[in-house]
Structures are given as C-alpha cells and as structure tokens.
Coordinates of C-alpha atoms in Angstrom, one line a residue:
Chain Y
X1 CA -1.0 16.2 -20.7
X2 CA -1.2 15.8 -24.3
X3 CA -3.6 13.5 -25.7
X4 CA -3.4 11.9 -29.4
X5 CA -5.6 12.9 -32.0
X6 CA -9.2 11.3 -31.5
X7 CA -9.3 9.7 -35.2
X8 CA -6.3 8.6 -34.5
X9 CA -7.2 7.0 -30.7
X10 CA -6.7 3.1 -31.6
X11 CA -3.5 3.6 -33.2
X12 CA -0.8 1.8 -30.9
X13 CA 2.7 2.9 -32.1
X14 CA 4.6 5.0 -29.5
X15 CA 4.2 8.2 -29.8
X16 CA 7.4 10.4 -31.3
X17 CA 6.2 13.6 -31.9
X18 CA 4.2 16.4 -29.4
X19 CA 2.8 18.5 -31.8
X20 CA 2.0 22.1 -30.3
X21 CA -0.6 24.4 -32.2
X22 CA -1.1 28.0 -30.6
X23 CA -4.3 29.7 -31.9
X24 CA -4.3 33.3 -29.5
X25 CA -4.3 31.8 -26.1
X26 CA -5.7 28.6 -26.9
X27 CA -2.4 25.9 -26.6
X28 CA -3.4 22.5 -27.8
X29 CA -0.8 19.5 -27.9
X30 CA -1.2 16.0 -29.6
X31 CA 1.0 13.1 -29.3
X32 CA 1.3 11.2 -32.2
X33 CA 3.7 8.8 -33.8
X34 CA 6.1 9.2 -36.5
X35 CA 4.1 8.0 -39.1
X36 CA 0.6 9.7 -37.9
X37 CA -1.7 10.7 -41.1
X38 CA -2.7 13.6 -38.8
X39 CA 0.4 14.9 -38.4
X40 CA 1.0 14.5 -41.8
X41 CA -2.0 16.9 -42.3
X42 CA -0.9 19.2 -40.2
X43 CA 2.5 20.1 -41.3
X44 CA 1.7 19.8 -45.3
X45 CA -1.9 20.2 -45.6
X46 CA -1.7 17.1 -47.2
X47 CA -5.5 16.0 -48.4
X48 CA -6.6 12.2 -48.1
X49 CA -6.4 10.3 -51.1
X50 CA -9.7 10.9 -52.5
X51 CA -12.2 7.4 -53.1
X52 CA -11.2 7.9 -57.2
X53 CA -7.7 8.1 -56.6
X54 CA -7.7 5.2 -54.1
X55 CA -10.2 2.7 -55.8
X56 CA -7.7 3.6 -59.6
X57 CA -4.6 1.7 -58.0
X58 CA -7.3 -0.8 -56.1
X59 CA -5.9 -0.6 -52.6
X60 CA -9.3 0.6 -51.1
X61 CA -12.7 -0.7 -50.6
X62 CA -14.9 0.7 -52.9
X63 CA -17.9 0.3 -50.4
X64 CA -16.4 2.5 -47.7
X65 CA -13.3 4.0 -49.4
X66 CA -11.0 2.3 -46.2
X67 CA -7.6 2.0 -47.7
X68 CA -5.3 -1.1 -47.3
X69 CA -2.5 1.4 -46.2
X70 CA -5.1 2.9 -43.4
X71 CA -5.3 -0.1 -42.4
X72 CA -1.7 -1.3 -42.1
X73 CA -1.7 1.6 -40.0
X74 CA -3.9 0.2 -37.6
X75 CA -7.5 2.1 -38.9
X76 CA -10.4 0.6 -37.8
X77 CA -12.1 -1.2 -41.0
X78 CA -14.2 0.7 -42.4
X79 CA -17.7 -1.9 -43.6
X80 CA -18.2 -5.8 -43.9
X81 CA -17.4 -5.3 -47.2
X82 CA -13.6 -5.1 -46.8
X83 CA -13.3 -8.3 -45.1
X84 CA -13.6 -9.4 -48.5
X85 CA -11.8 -6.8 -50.6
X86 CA -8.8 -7.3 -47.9
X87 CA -9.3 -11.0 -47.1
X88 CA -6.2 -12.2 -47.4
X89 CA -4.2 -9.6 -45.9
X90 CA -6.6 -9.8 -42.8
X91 CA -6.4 -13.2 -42.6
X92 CA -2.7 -12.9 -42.4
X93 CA -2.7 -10.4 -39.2
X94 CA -5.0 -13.0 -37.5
X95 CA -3.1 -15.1 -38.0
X96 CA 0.7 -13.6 -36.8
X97 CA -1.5 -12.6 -33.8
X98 CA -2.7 -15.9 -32.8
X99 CA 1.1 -16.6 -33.6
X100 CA 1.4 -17.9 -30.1
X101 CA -2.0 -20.0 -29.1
X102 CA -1.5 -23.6 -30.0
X103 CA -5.3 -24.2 -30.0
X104 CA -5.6 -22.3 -33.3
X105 CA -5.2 -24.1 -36.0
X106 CA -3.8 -21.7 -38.1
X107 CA -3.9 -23.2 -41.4
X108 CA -6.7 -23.4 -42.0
X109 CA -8.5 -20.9 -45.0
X110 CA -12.0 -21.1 -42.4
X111 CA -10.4 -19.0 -39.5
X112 CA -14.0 -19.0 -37.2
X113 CA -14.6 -21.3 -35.5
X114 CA -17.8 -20.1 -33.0
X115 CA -21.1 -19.9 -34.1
X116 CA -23.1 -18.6 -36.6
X117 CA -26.5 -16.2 -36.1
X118 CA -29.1 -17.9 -34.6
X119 CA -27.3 -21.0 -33.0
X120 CA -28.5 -21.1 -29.8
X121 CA -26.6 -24.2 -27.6
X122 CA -26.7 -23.4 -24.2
X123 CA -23.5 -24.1 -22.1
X124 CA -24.0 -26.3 -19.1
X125 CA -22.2 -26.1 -15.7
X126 CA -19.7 -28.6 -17.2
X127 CA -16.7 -26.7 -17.4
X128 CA -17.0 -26.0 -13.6
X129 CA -16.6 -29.2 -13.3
X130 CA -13.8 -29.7 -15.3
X131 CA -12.3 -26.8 -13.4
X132 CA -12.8 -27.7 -10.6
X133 CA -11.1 -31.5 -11.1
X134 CA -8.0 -29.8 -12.8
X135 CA -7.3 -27.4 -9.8
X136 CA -7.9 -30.7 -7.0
X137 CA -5.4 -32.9 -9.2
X138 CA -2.6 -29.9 -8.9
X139 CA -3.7 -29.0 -5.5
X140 CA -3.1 -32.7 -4.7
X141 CA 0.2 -33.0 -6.6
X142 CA 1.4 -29.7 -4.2
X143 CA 0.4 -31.7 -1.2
X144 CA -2.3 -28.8 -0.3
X145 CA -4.7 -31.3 1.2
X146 CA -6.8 -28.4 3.2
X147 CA -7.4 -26.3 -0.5
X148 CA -7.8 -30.6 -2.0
X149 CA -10.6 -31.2 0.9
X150 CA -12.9 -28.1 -0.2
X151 CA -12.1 -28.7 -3.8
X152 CA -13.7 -32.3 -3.5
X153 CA -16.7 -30.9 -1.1
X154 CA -17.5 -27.9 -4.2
X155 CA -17.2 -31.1 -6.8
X156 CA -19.4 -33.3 -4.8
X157 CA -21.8 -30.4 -4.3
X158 CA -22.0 -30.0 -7.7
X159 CA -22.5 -32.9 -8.7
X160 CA -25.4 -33.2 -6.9
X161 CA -27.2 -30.1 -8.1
X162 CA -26.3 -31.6 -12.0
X163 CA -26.7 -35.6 -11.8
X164 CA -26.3 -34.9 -15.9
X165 CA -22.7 -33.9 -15.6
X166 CA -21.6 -37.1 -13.3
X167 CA -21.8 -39.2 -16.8
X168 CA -18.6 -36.5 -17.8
Chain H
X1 CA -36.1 9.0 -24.5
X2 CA -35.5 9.2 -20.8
X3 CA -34.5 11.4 -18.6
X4 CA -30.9 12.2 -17.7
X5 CA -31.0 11.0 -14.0
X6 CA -33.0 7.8 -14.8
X7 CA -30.7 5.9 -15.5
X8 CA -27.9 6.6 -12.3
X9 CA -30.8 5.8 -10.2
X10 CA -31.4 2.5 -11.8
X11 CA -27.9 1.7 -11.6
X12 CA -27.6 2.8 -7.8
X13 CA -30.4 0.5 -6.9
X14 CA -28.3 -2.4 -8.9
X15 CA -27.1 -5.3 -6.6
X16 CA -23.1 -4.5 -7.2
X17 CA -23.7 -3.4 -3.8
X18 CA -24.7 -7.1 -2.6
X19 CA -20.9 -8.3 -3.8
X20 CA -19.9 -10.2 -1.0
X21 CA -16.8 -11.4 -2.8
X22 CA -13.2 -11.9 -1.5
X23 CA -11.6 -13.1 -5.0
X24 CA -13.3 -13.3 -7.9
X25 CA -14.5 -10.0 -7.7
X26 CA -16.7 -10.0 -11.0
X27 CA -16.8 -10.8 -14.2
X28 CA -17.9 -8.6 -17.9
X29 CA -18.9 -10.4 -21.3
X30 CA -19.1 -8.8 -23.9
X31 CA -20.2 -9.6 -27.6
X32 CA -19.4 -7.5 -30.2
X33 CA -21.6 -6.9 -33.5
X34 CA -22.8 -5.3 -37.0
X35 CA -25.7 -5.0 -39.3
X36 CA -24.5 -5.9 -42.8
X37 CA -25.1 -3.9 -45.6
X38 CA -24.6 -0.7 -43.1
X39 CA -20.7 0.7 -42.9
X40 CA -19.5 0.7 -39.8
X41 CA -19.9 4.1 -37.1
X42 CA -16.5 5.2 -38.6
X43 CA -17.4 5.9 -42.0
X44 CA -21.5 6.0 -41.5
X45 CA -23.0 9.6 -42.1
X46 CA -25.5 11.0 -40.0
X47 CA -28.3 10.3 -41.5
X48 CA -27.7 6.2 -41.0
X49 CA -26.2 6.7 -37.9
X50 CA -30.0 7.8 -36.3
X51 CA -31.5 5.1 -38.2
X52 CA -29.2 2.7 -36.8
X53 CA -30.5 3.6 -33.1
X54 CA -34.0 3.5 -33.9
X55 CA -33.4 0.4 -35.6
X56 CA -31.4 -1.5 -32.8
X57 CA -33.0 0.2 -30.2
X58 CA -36.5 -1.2 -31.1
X59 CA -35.1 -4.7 -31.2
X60 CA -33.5 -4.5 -28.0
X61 CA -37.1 -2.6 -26.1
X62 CA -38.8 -5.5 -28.0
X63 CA -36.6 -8.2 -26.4
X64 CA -38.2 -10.4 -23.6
X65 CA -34.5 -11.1 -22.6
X66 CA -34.3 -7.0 -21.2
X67 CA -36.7 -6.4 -18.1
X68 CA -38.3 -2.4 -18.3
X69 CA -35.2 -1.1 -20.6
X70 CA -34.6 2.4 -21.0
X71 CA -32.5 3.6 -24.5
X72 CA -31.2 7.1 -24.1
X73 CA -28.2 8.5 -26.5
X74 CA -25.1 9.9 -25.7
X75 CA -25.9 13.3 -26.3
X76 CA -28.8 13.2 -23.9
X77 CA -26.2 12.7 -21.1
X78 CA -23.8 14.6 -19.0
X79 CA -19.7 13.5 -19.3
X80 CA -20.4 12.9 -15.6
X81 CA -23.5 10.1 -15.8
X82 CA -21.3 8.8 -18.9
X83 CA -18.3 8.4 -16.7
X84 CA -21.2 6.3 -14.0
X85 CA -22.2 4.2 -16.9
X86 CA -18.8 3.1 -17.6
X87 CA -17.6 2.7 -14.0
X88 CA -20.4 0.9 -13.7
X89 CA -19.4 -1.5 -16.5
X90 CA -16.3 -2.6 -16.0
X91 CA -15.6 -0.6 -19.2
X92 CA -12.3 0.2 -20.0
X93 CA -13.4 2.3 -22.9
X94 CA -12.6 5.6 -23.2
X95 CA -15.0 7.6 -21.6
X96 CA -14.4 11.1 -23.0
X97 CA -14.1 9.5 -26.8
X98 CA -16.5 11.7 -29.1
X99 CA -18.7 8.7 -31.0
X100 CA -21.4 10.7 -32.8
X101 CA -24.6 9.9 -32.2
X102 CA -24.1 7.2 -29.8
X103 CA -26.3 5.4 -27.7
X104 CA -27.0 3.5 -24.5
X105 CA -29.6 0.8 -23.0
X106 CA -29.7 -0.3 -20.1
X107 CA -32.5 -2.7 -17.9
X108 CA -33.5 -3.1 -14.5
X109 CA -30.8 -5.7 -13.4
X110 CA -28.3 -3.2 -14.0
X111 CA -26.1 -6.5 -15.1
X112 CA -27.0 -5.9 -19.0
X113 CA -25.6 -3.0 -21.1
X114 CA -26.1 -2.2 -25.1
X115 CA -24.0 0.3 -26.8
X116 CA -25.3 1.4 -30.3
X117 CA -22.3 3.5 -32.7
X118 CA -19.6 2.9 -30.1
X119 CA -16.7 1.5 -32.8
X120 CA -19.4 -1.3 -33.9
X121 CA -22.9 -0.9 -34.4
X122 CA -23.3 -3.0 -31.5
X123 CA -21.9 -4.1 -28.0
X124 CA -24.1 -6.2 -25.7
X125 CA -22.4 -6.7 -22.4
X126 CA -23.3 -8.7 -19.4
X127 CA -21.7 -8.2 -15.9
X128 CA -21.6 -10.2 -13.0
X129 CA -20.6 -11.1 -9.5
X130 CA -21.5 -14.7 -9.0
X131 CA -18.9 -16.2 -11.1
X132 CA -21.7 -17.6 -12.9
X133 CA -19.5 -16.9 -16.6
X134 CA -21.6 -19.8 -18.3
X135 CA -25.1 -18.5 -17.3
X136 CA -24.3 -15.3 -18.0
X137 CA -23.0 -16.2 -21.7
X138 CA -26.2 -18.2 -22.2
X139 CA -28.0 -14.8 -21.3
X140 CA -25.9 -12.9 -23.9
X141 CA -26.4 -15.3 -26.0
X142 CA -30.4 -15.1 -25.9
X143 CA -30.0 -11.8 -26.2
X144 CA -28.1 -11.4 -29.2
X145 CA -30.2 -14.5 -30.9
X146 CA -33.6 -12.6 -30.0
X147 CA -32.4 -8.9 -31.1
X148 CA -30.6 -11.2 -34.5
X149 CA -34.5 -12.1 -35.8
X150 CA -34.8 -8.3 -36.5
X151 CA -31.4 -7.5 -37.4
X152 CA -28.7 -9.1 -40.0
X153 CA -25.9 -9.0 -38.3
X154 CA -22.7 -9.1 -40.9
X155 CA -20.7 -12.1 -40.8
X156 CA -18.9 -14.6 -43.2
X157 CA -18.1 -18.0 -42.6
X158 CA -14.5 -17.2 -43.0
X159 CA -13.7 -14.3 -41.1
X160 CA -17.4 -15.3 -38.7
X161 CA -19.2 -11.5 -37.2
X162 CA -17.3 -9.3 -38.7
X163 CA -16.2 -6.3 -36.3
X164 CA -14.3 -2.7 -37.1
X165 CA -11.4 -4.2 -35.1
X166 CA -10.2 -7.6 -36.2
X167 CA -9.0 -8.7 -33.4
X168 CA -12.6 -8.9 -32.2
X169 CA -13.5 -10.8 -35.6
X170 CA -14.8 -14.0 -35.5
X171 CA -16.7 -14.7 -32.1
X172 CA -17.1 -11.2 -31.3
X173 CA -16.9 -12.4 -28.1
X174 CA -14.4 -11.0 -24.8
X175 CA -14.4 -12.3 -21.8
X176 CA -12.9 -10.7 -18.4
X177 CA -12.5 -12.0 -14.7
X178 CA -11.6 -9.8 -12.7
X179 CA -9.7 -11.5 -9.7
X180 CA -8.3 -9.4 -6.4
X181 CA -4.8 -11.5 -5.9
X182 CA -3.3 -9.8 -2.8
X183 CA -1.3 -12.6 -1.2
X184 CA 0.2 -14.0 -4.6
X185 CA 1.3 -10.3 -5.6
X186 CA 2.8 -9.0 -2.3
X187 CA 4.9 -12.2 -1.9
X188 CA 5.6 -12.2 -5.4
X189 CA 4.8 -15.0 -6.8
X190 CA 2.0 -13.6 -9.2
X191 CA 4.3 -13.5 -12.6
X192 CA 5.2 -17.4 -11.4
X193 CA 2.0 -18.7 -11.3
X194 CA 0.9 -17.0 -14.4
X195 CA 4.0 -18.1 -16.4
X196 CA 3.0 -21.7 -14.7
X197 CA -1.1 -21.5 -15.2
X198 CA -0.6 -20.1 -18.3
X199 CA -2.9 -20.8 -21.0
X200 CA -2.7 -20.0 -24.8
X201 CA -6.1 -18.0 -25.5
X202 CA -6.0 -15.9 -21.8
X203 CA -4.2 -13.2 -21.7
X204 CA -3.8 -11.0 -18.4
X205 CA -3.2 -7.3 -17.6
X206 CA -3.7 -5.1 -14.2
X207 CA -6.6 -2.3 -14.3
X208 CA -4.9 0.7 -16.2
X209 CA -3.7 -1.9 -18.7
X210 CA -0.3 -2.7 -16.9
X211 CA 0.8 -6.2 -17.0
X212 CA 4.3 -5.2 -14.6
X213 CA 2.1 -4.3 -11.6
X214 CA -1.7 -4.5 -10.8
X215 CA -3.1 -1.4 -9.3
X216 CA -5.7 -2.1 -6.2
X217 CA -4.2 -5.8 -6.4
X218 CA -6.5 -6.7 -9.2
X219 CA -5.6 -9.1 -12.1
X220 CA -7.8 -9.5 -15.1
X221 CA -7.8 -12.1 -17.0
X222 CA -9.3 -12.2 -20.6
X223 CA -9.2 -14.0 -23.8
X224 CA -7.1 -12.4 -26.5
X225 CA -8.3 -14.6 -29.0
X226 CA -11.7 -14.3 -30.6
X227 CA -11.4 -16.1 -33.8
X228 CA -10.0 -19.7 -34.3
X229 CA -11.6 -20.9 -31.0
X230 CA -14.9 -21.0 -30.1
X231 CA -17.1 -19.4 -27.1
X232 CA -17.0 -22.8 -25.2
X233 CA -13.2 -22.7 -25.8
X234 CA -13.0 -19.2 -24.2
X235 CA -15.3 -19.6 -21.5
X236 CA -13.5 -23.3 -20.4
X237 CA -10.2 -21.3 -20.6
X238 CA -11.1 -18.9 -18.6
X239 CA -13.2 -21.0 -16.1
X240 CA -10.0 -23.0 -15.8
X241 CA -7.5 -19.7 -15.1
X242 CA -9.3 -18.3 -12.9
X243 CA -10.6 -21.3 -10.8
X244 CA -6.6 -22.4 -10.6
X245 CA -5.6 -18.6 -9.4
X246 CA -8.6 -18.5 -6.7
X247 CA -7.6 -21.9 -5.3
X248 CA -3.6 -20.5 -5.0
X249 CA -4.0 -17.7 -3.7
X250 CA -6.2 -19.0 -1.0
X251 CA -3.8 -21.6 -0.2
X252 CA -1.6 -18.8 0.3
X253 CA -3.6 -16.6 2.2
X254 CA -3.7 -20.3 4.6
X255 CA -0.1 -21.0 4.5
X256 CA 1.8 -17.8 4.3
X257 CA 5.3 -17.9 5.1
X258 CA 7.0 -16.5 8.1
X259 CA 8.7 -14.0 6.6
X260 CA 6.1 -13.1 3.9
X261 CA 3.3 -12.7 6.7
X262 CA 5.7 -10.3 8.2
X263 CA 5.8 -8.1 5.0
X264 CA 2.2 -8.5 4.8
X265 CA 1.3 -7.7 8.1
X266 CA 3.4 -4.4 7.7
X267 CA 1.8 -3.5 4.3
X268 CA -2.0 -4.2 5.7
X269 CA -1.4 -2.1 8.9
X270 CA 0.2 0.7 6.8
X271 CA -3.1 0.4 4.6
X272 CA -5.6 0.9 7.4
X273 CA -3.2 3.6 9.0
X274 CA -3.9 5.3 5.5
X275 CA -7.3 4.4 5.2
X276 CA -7.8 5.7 8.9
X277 CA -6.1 8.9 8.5
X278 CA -5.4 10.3 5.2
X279 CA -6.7 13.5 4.6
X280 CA -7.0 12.7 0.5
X281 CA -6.5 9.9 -1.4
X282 CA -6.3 9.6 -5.1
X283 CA -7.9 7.1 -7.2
X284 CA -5.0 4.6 -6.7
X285 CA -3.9 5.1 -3.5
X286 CA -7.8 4.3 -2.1
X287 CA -7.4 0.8 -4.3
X288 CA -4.2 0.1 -2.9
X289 CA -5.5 0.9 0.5
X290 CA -8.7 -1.0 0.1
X291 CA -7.5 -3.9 -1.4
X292 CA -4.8 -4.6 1.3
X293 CA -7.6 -4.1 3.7
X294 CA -9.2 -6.8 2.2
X295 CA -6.6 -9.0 2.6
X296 CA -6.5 -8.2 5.8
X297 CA -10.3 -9.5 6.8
X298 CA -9.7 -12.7 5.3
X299 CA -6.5 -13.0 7.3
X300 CA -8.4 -12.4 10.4
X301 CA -6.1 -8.4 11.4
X302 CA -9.0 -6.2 10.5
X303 CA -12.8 -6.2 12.0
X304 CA -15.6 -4.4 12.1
X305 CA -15.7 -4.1 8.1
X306 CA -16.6 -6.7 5.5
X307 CA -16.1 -7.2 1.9
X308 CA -19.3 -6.5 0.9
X309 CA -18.3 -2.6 2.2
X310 CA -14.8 -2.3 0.9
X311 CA -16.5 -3.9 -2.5
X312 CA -18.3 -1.4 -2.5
X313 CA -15.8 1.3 -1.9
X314 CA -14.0 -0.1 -4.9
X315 CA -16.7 1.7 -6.9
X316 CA -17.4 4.4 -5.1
X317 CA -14.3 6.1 -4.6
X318 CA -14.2 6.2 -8.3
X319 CA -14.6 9.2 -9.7
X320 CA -18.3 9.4 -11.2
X321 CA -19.6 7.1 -8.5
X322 CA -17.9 10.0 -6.1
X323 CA -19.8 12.8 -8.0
X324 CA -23.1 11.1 -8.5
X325 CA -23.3 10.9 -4.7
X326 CA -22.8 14.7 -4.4
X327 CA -22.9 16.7 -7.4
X328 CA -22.1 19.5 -5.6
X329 CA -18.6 18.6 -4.6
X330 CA -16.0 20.4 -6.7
X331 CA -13.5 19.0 -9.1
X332 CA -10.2 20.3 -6.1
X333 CA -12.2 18.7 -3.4
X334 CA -12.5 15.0 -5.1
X335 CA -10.0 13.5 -3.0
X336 CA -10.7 15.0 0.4
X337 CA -14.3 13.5 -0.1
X338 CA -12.8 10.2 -1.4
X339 CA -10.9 9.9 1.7
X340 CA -14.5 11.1 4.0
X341 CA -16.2 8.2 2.1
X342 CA -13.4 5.7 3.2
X343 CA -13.1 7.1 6.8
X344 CA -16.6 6.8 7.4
X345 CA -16.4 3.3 6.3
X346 CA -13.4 2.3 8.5
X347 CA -15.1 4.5 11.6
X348 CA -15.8 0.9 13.4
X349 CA -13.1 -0.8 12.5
X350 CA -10.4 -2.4 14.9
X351 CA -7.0 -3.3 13.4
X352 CA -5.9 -6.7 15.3
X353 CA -2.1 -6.7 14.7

C-alpha cells in the first residue's frame, strides 16, 4: 500500500494523487493530496522558496524560515518564535477549532488558560466526587436503583478516605 | 547508553500484567513541551538535535520523580523493541516515522515515558490502570516542574507552552481513557449515549482512529481541547465521561434486554468458538474475539479465564509484544502464533451457554 510522503505525514487532506516512481526494479508509490508541496517537487523540480525570498514578502519566520503558506497547509510550526510572527493567524485556527466547546471563551486576546512553568497545585480526589454525584443523580432519574446503591456506597467510601472533600 | 534488550525486559516485568480491569481498561497522559530559544525537531540541525538529548536527558536522570531511568536513542534500537515501546504506551504515534536523532526514557514502573525530538522536544507520558487520572497528573506534573528548574521551556502567556502542533498549544496537555464498552456497542446504543453524555472538550474515537465502529469494543475518550481550558477542566471532563459511560454500560451488562442478550449470547459464543479454534487470527479479529470474551465473564457464560488474562492478551497478541516473546517466529507465521497464544489461554475454559 502506498504510504504519503514522511514530511508530509501530518498533512490531513485526502489524498488525490498515487504518485508512482520506477527507478530499475525499485517501485515506490506515495499518496498525496492535490495540493502536496512534494508532489509539486516531483513533477517540476520546483525548489522551496529560499529563507531571502520568503522573509522579502514577510510571510515567513525569520527564526526558522516556516512559511505562513506551509502552514495553511497544515506544516508543523517550525520554533516559538512564530507563535509571534503568526499570532494572529494562529489564534484564529484555535479559535474555529474550538468552534464548538462552549467552555472556551473565545474572545478573549489571552487564549491559555492552564498553568504556567513552575505552578505546581496538586489536584485532589475532588472531581471523583463530583463524578461520582453526577452519574447517581442520572442513575436515579433512570430509575436504576441497583447502579444508584453502589454509586452511593463508592461516594460514602470516599468520603471517608477524604473527610476534606465532604465540606464540597 | 543502555543496552538494546534492557529496556523490553523492564517493560515485561511492568505491572500492565496485574490489570484486573473489566471497563476502564487504562488510561495515558501526556504533556507535551519545548525549550525556547531552540527550533523545534523539524527545522533543528544535527548538531542541536544531540545537544538537545544530552540536555533533557540529564534533567530527566537527575529527577527524583523517575526511579533507576534508563535514556537510550532511537537509533540504538531495533524497529521491533520500538514497535514494544509503543504498544507498550498506548501510543498511537507512528511507529515506523523516521525522527532523527530521537530518544527514549523510560523508569522502573514502566508507567512513565519521555520522548526527546519526537515532533516536540519533549513528551512526558504517564500510563495507568487504576483510574487514578488525578494522581497520575500530579505525577506528570512533578515531573515536568522538576525537569522545568533545568530547562526553559517555551511558552507565552497568550498562546501558554507552545508546541509544533497547535492544537497541542496551550496546556500541552492530552488526556485518554480508554474504556472496553461491549454491552453499549453490540446493542447499539453507544452513538446514543455519547450524543446524550456528550461534553464540549471530550472528544471520542475507536483504536485505529474510527469514530463509526470501535475495533476490540474499545472507546477512547480524550480531550480535543488543550488551550482555552485548563488541566482541572480536562481532567473533571474526562473524570465525568468516563465515570457516566462505566456506570451505563454496567447497568446494561445487569439489565440486558431479552432480545439483545440473545444477540449477545450468539456473538460471545461465536467469539470463544473463534478463540477456541481458529488456526490464525489477525490483529483485529483476536480484539474482537477477546473483547467479546470479556463480556462474556462478567455476564457469568465463560469460566475458567479472568480479565486479568484476556487483559493481558490485549497486549500480547499485538504485534511487537508477539515478537518480543519469540524472536524467532517469522513475519508469515505471526498469526498462527497469535492464535497458539490465545488457545493456550482459553485451554481451561468452559463456555456456559
């Protein structure tokens, strides 16, 4: 089976061309899509855009040469540094991808929300807890008293091995 | 650097084999980092790609958090032990992807797993088995927080740890529970109860990536958001997912329907018949098999065999598990030997329906 080309592996457009090369009694075939850069390569011999080139019509980062076409093409990034040459555009794609979680609030300019190096704030057994609650109250709303029973004996059991987490 | 075989037999010794689990089967997290100032693997040359190793690598050896870890890089390894490593991990990278000058630690738990020059500098995973997804963040987290007073990792307050893939920006963080949902699959109800339990952040998807059907009955369940929410956010959605999916299908497992337990019935006895007597199996098939067999201990049709076996199957009839047991076994053979392994772990069973 043919594979896609291995600089090309994250690239998730369906693949529209099987490109066969046939060196002697070597065969090799690559699947790639219509608008592959490989392919590209192949056919015309067409050389990357050199760093110059790309950093004259400033659509590249001019730490690691990663274009803003590359990647609109789905390229890995190439170094911190174009998070900031291609903020906005990034922050755009983050944000049509988190399209459809509610939680995100996707207005605002500050998109992370986790930590930061070094924090180190320990998560408790809490959300066991609060697991554990949600699935009895739905358990008990489908009449499932036999799952509801257990539920309450795994809560009370819990409980009892974190006394911090009854104050929840 | 270690030798090749050291690290299989620290893996073998690992307590995957103690999984006693019916549902939850396990569970990977994964944090995903880079050291500023440095491109990332893509675009580094050589020369900073092997200081990179020795770099990381010292941090991690230095960390309390890793008991007796051993670093040894890609190159060092066969395709074979690589393909271990990764079964071994949950990973669903691909295995056969030439990253230059790669490299791997591991510790004696066999739970922890560092990746230096994969598509980030870094990628510190923790597995597990005791649906313990909080501990086992707080371990990553020490981790990462001990290995961070060495290196600078790159991150922004916009955009938070920046990653070559940016939909792994922010947190760096993914989560996956892996959950074996027989009963809600074969009377399907599965795509009801996830269009029901749905929740914004978790996204789902079977073992070769298929969201249709779930090959070996296994749904994973994992956040596809790792910026705009935080790791508490993550871990509480997937906490609550997967606790709400456990609790259904053992309801169901309890209450099957007439004509469902019926189906079922026919499906598990076909499975042990296949299990029993197939000659080979392919990698598929001997999930299918196994998982159905599963099923069928907790429904009381199948002794002699436990979980804790048929868990362990689940890795082994994989195909670097298969090889590392028997080097010798050639590439045709594989599925005749898969289907030896399984026999001989069925050779006491009794099927009750």
């Amino acid at each position: 089976m043919s594979e896609r080309p291995l600089e090309c592996g994250d690239c998730k457009k369906p693949i529209k061309v099987c490109y066969t090369e046939i060196i002697g009694d070597l065969i090799t075939k690559t699947s790639m899509c219509q608008d592959c850069p490989e392919l590209q390569k192949r056919l015309h011999g067409i050389p990357q855009p050199s760093l110059e080139d790309a950093q004259k019509t400033g659509v590249c980062c001019g730490n690691c040469g990663t274009t803003l076409e590359a990647i609109k093409q789905g390229s890995l990034l190439g170094c911190n540094e174009c998070y900031e040459v291609f903020s906005d555009v990034l922050a755009k794609e983050i944000v049509t991808f988190l399209a459809p979680c509610s939680k995100v609030n996707k207005k605002e300019l500050v998109l992370h929300k986790g930590r930061s190096p070094g924090e180190t704030a320990k998560v408790g057994p809490a959300f066991k807890l609060i697991a554990l609650n949600d699935a009895l109250k739905e358990t008990l709303k489908r009449e499932d008293y036999e799952q509801a029973a257990l539920l309450r004996d795994q809560i009370k059991e819990l409980m009892e091995n974190n006394p911090d987490d009854r104050k929840q | 650097m270690t030798e090749n075989n050291d690290f299989v037999a620290l893996l073998e010794k690992s307590t995957w084999k103690d999984n006693h689990n019916s549902i939850w089967l396990a569970s990977s997290l994964k944090l995903y980092r880079n050291i500023a100032n440095y491109s990332f693997p893509s675009k580094l040359d050589v020369t900073k790609q092997k200081q990179l190793i020795s770099v990381i690598s010292k941090a991690a050896l230095n960390s309390k958090s890793l008991k007796n870890p051993i670093c040894f890089e890609a190159s060092e390894i066969s395709p074979l032990d690589k393909q271990f490593l990764f079964e071994h991990f949950l990973s669903t990278d691909n295995v056969f992807e030439a990253n230059t000058n790669e490299a791997f630690i591991v510790d004696e738990s066999g739970f922890l797993f560092l990746q230096i020059n994969a598509k980030d500098h870094l990628q510190i995973q923790k597995i597990d088995y005791k649906e313990e997804i909080e501990a086992s963040w707080n371990e990553l987290m020490i981790l990462e927080t001990d290995m961070g007073k060495s290196l600078n990792y790159a991150y922004n307050s916009r955009f938070g740890f920046l990653t070559s893939q940016i939909s792994h920006c922010g947190t760096g963080f993914k989560g996956h529970i892996y959950l074996h949902l027989p009963a809600l699959i074969h009377s399907g109800k599965i795509h009801e109860i996830l269009g029901l339990e749905s929740d914004d952040i978790i996204a789902y998807r079977g073992m070769r990536g298929e969201v249709s059907e779930f090959v070996g009955d296994i749904v994973i369940l994992y956040n596809k958001a790792t910026i705009g929410v935080s790791e508490e956010d993550i871990l509480q959605a997937l906490r609550g997912l997967a606790t709400k999916l456990t609790i259904r299908e053992k309801s169901l497992r309890s209450h099957l329907e007439e004509d469902i337990e019926h189906q079922i019935k026919n499906k598990v006895s076909r499975a042990y018949g296949f299990a029993f007597h197939s000659y080979e199996f392919d990698v598929i098939e001997s999930l299918n098999a196994i998982s159905l067999c599963k099923l069928g201990i907790d429904l009381n049709w199948i002794e002699g065999i436990n979980h804790k076996t048929l868990n362990n199957l689940l890795f082994n009839t994989n195909r670097g598990h298969l090889l590392s047991l028997d080097k010798s076994i050639k590439q045709e053979e594989i599925p005749h030997k898969r289907a030896e392994l399984i026999h001989e772990a069925f050779k006491n069973t009794k099927l009750l329906i």
